[in-house]
Amino acid sequence: MTRTDPPEPHWLRVCRRDELAEANARGCDPDPRSGEDRAFVVRRGGRVHAYRNLCPHNERALEYAKDRFLNGDGSEIVCYAHGAHFLIEDGLCTFGPCEGERLQPVRVREDAEWIWIEAR
């Protein structure tokens, strides 16, 4: 038997680093053919996190308008359909109908210019 390494992931460019400010989020799509923001990136503490745009409560999109994934002060992710609140750092639901569940993470990376997510 020969051992083979897993295929390299395919990365999609989301935006320039300077286009995602601290405590802000931006929708994106790991499958650019869909035309929907099926994922989003958010910057917190200088670090970028990425999640699928699905509330674990009912698999519904989280935002109420384009790129509106966070509460008013940018400290938490909010599902505007049912009011669930999620930690930015790990996607844990701290309040709402899916308390204790988590958002699905998406692999994300930054380089000197861009923010990238793994394509699906």
Steps between C-alpha positions, in 0.01 A plus 500: 500500500618845423413788720359802328468843649158662494450743214594859564193708583379748246485852644268781395591862550241684713635854527807710564619491862437873541136454388413304817533731799507389863154390630358483146372212289468432130297236318665277241441173321717187502316405180500819292250352256215518751472878507426494874707580807521146637787594731638809669825629644531715811801672657535500878814573701695537176416143397264391222241227562269343241174308533224357283206735483258257667341522841513156666147557629330477162776517236394847398726788392613710796507856365205735457669704225817473292802453733293557819613205711596677825321671786516879534840520668658226286567271797281202399355328195119513502235298319242762423223247436481369858745711703770239562839644603834337412858561611717628217806302609347151482138530379349377830136600551472673840137608480193391306326187373827324408694582819804273532516423126758652265521661161683290239853635452650560157876492451636851455844651448658838448806598307664839462215632281196270501257299712421154358251224584517135403274414207247222541 
